[in-house]
Amino acid sequence: MLTFAKISRLKEFLHSQSGKSVGFVPTMGALHDGHLDLVRRARLENDLVAVSIFVNPIQFNNPEDLDKYPRMPEADSQMLRSAGCDVLFAPDAAEMYPEPEHTVYDFGPLAMVMEGASRPGHFNGVAIVVRKLFEIVEPDKAYFGEKDFQQLAIIRQLVRLCSMPVGIIPCATVREADGLAMSSRNMRLTPEERSIAPKIYRALQAGALMIKTTDPVSIKNFVLQELNKEPAFTVDYVEIADDTLLQPVKSWDQVGGALIFTAVFLGNVRLIDNIRIF
């Protein structure tokens, strides 16, 4: 595995591999098996696999969250080697943002709900860095986990807005044996909090089972009540939304596909998850 910190060096290498298909997995490091699942999928479908590790400062609206984001470059590198990564791009902030970044994207209603409402500016920061990375790496395909379903939808819209020639490949959420969605943030949970966290997914599962007999609003309220039964949880939101623009669903006959989404604070850690209903 080759590692690059400079854009020019990475582009020089990738241009020397002209004709080979490139699969790309952008990450912020603190890798887990969910990330590695993306890498392994990219390995199966491309000649070259590139991964970026960059903790993007402009997508954090909470400076404390940025400071506490786990960083473990040596362990990450070893995991990527084992998973079959060919190229690791690990720039610093000065390399990615030599000048202040003022680009503003308009993602319409998609960015105004759930994560967009709770974290103002977050998706604009995500879009800026993803576009930069796509322009640097020029991948044929890029791989994203469905745990961050709204982010995935934003990136798909970014690709359409900017007419970028990259295929966006969604990959199913990878979970621990007890159902907790794998996330770098899980590392910040105390042992007690970690034992409680799987209740998030169990509440979503229980809600999803009610679809044949219950309307969306009632299911949403049920999931909220289930989460609120755990005193350690502070629920940011529960929403049932369509799978395209992620707008709230009031009736099942409105949409072709829907998911239940939630964001929950457990101690100082904010966890997100979702489950498809149909």
XYZ file of C-alpha atoms in Angstrom:
278
model
C 0.000 0.000 0.000
C 1.298 3.423 -0.998
C 0.599 6.414 1.257
C 0.415 10.008 0.058
C 0.012 13.244 1.997
C 0.334 15.627 -0.963
C -2.287 16.076 -3.662
C 0.288 16.497 -6.420
C 2.067 13.239 -5.562
C -1.163 11.297 -5.397
C -2.397 12.657 -8.732
C 0.971 11.900 -10.323
C 0.736 8.275 -9.203
C -2.886 7.834 -10.238
C -2.206 9.307 -13.668
C 0.580 6.733 -14.078
C -2.105 4.056 -13.612
C -4.186 5.323 -16.527
C -6.607 2.730 -17.842
C -7.193 1.053 -14.488
C -10.532 1.417 -12.768
C -10.402 3.152 -9.376
C -12.685 2.444 -6.437
C -12.618 5.084 -3.719
C -13.610 5.036 -0.042
C -13.487 8.455 1.682
C -13.206 8.203 5.490
C -12.275 10.234 8.553
C -10.238 7.372 9.997
C -10.772 5.527 13.288
C -11.616 2.642 11.005
C -13.847 -0.298 11.894
C -15.252 -3.264 10.013
C -17.950 -1.087 8.467
C -15.246 0.883 6.651
C -13.395 -2.289 5.740
C -16.567 -3.724 4.228
C -16.549 -0.773 1.818
C -12.881 -1.383 1.014
C -13.483 -5.073 0.377
C -16.408 -4.266 -1.924
C -14.235 -1.786 -3.817
C -11.496 -4.431 -4.061
C -13.884 -6.841 -5.779
C -15.095 -4.285 -8.311
C -12.001 -2.266 -9.306
C -8.388 -2.554 -10.415
C -7.179 -0.043 -7.819
C -8.599 0.783 -4.386
C -7.948 4.218 -2.889
C -8.941 5.301 0.618
C -8.712 8.780 2.115
C -8.362 9.561 5.809
C -9.099 13.179 6.574
C -10.910 14.569 9.609
C -12.684 17.372 7.785
C -12.865 20.411 10.096
C -15.496 22.298 8.119
C -18.192 19.648 8.585
C -18.104 19.894 12.401
C -20.479 22.488 13.800
C -19.343 21.527 17.326
C -15.608 22.283 17.916
C -15.532 19.906 20.888
C -16.742 17.082 18.655
C -13.880 17.802 16.249
C -11.321 17.790 19.057
C -12.594 14.498 20.447
C -12.882 12.692 17.132
C -10.670 9.588 17.483
C -7.447 9.518 15.474
C -5.374 6.348 15.140
C -3.346 6.516 11.916
C -1.055 3.539 12.536
C -3.897 1.142 13.331
C -5.886 2.479 10.381
C -2.987 1.885 7.980
C -2.569 -1.695 9.130
C -6.275 -2.412 8.744
C -6.283 -0.979 5.224
C -3.307 -3.087 4.187
C -5.073 -6.192 5.433
C -8.263 -5.286 3.550
C -6.488 -4.875 0.208
C -6.187 -1.102 -0.105
C -3.677 0.030 -2.749
C -3.486 3.763 -2.049
C -3.989 5.759 1.141
C -4.406 9.520 0.898
C -3.885 11.195 4.273
C -3.586 14.978 3.842
C -3.646 17.628 6.538
C -6.045 20.570 6.630
C -3.550 22.967 5.062
C -3.172 20.651 2.074
C -6.927 20.363 1.540
C -7.760 23.992 2.314
C -4.827 26.237 1.338
C -7.335 29.089 1.101
C -10.547 29.726 3.074
C -13.447 27.811 1.561
C -16.594 29.800 0.776
C -18.530 27.458 -1.532
C -22.207 27.136 -0.640
C -24.365 24.365 -2.094
C -28.146 24.367 -2.282
C -29.489 20.883 -1.659
C -33.034 22.123 -1.112
C -35.380 20.174 1.195
C -32.923 17.285 1.445
C -30.584 19.332 3.653
C -33.312 20.907 5.795
C -34.442 17.814 7.710
C -32.959 15.539 10.380
C -29.153 15.891 10.295
C -29.441 19.045 8.218
C -31.723 20.674 10.790
C -29.718 19.468 13.796
C -26.273 20.281 12.401
C -26.403 23.511 10.363
C -23.639 23.692 7.780
C -22.670 20.051 8.223
C -23.713 18.845 4.793
C -22.177 21.844 3.053
C -18.858 20.907 4.662
C -19.321 17.288 3.615
C -20.114 18.314 0.039
C -17.071 20.585 -0.199
C -14.634 17.910 0.919
C -16.223 15.107 -1.101
C -16.126 17.183 -4.280
C -12.473 18.039 -3.628
C -11.638 14.386 -3.045
C -13.478 13.274 -6.176
C -11.606 15.865 -8.229
C -8.273 14.708 -6.776
C -8.789 10.936 -7.017
C -11.056 10.876 -10.101
C -12.609 7.548 -9.103
C -14.858 5.434 -11.272
C -16.862 4.365 -8.221
C -17.109 5.664 -4.645
C -18.466 3.631 -1.743
C -20.582 4.891 1.170
C -22.356 3.156 4.043
C -26.123 3.378 4.422
C -25.833 4.123 8.146
C -25.248 7.707 6.998
C -28.225 7.509 4.642
C -28.870 11.239 4.472
C -25.212 11.903 3.702
C -25.425 9.313 0.928
C -28.444 11.132 -0.532
C -26.602 14.463 -0.345
C -23.592 13.030 -2.178
C -25.779 11.580 -4.901
C -27.343 15.015 -5.381
C -23.882 16.639 -5.356
C -22.781 14.341 -8.168
C -25.864 15.294 -10.187
C -25.461 19.024 -9.519
C -21.802 19.023 -10.526
C -22.096 16.434 -13.318
C -19.275 14.372 -11.855
C -18.538 11.081 -13.653
C -18.460 8.847 -10.576
C -20.784 6.031 -9.630
C -22.035 6.209 -6.037
C -22.272 2.726 -4.542
C -24.366 2.313 -1.361
C -23.363 -0.452 1.051
C -25.510 -1.926 3.794
C -24.955 -0.842 7.407
C -22.557 -3.165 9.232
C -23.590 -3.977 12.798
C -22.061 -5.450 15.902
C -23.415 -8.819 17.066
C -25.861 -7.009 19.382
C -27.199 -4.808 16.586
C -25.363 -1.547 17.286
C -24.423 0.137 14.019
C -20.647 0.287 13.672
C -19.364 3.845 14.062
C -16.094 5.518 14.985
C -18.052 7.354 17.669
C -18.699 4.058 19.476
C -15.097 4.222 20.694
C -16.080 7.171 22.888
C -18.774 5.246 24.763
C -18.070 4.085 28.302
C -18.572 0.335 28.948
C -21.931 1.077 30.559
C -23.024 3.293 27.667
C -21.889 0.653 25.181
C -24.162 -1.899 26.877
C -27.122 0.466 26.531
C -26.524 1.610 22.939
C -28.064 -1.454 21.171
C -31.465 -0.345 22.466
C -31.471 2.202 19.636
C -31.597 -0.485 16.959
C -34.062 -2.597 18.926
C -36.479 0.348 19.045
C -36.146 0.799 15.277
C -36.727 -2.912 14.687
C -39.856 -2.884 16.835
C -41.193 0.087 14.905
C -40.495 -1.537 11.538
C -42.506 -4.615 12.530
C -45.636 -2.468 12.955
C -45.887 -1.362 9.315
C -48.714 -3.712 8.277
C -51.091 -2.504 10.961
C -50.000 1.015 11.906
C -49.747 4.432 10.250
C -46.401 6.304 10.001
C -47.131 8.912 12.665
C -48.091 6.258 15.212
C -44.952 4.236 14.468
C -42.816 7.358 14.847
C -44.412 8.089 18.224
C -43.968 4.464 19.313
C -40.233 4.482 18.501
C -39.827 7.793 20.323
C -41.557 6.361 23.377
C -39.376 3.228 23.290
C -36.202 5.313 23.176
C -37.419 7.594 25.955
C -37.841 4.589 28.232
C -34.031 4.535 28.550
C -33.044 7.355 30.961
C -29.532 7.534 29.486
C -30.894 8.528 26.055
C -31.629 12.077 24.969
C -33.448 11.804 21.658
C -32.596 14.433 19.054
C -35.157 13.205 16.538
C -37.141 10.255 15.269
C -38.469 10.534 11.729
C -40.107 8.334 9.128
C -39.047 9.655 5.756
C -39.116 8.686 2.098
C -35.956 7.214 0.595
C -35.325 9.909 -2.033
C -35.745 13.464 -0.669
C -36.058 12.188 2.936
C -39.204 14.178 3.623
C -41.549 13.130 6.469
C -44.080 10.454 5.547
C -47.642 10.927 6.800
C -49.275 8.131 4.797
C -47.890 4.911 3.346
C -49.551 5.518 -0.031
C -47.442 8.669 -0.520
C -44.150 6.917 -1.213
C -42.453 3.964 -2.843
C -39.899 3.458 -0.080
C -39.373 4.660 3.482
C -37.041 4.366 6.470
C -37.152 5.157 10.177
C -34.312 7.490 11.183
C -33.103 8.506 14.620
C -30.332 10.451 16.333
C -29.761 9.885 20.042
C -27.338 11.371 22.549
C -25.830 8.797 24.905
C -23.684 10.673 27.390
C -21.659 13.076 25.262
C -21.820 10.881 22.154
C -24.381 11.424 19.410
C -25.357 8.208 17.611
C -27.413 7.923 14.429
C -29.125 4.913 12.910
C -31.872 3.962 10.493
C -33.821 0.962 9.322
C -35.661 0.471 6.052
C -39.372 -0.216 6.403
C -39.996 -0.997 2.740
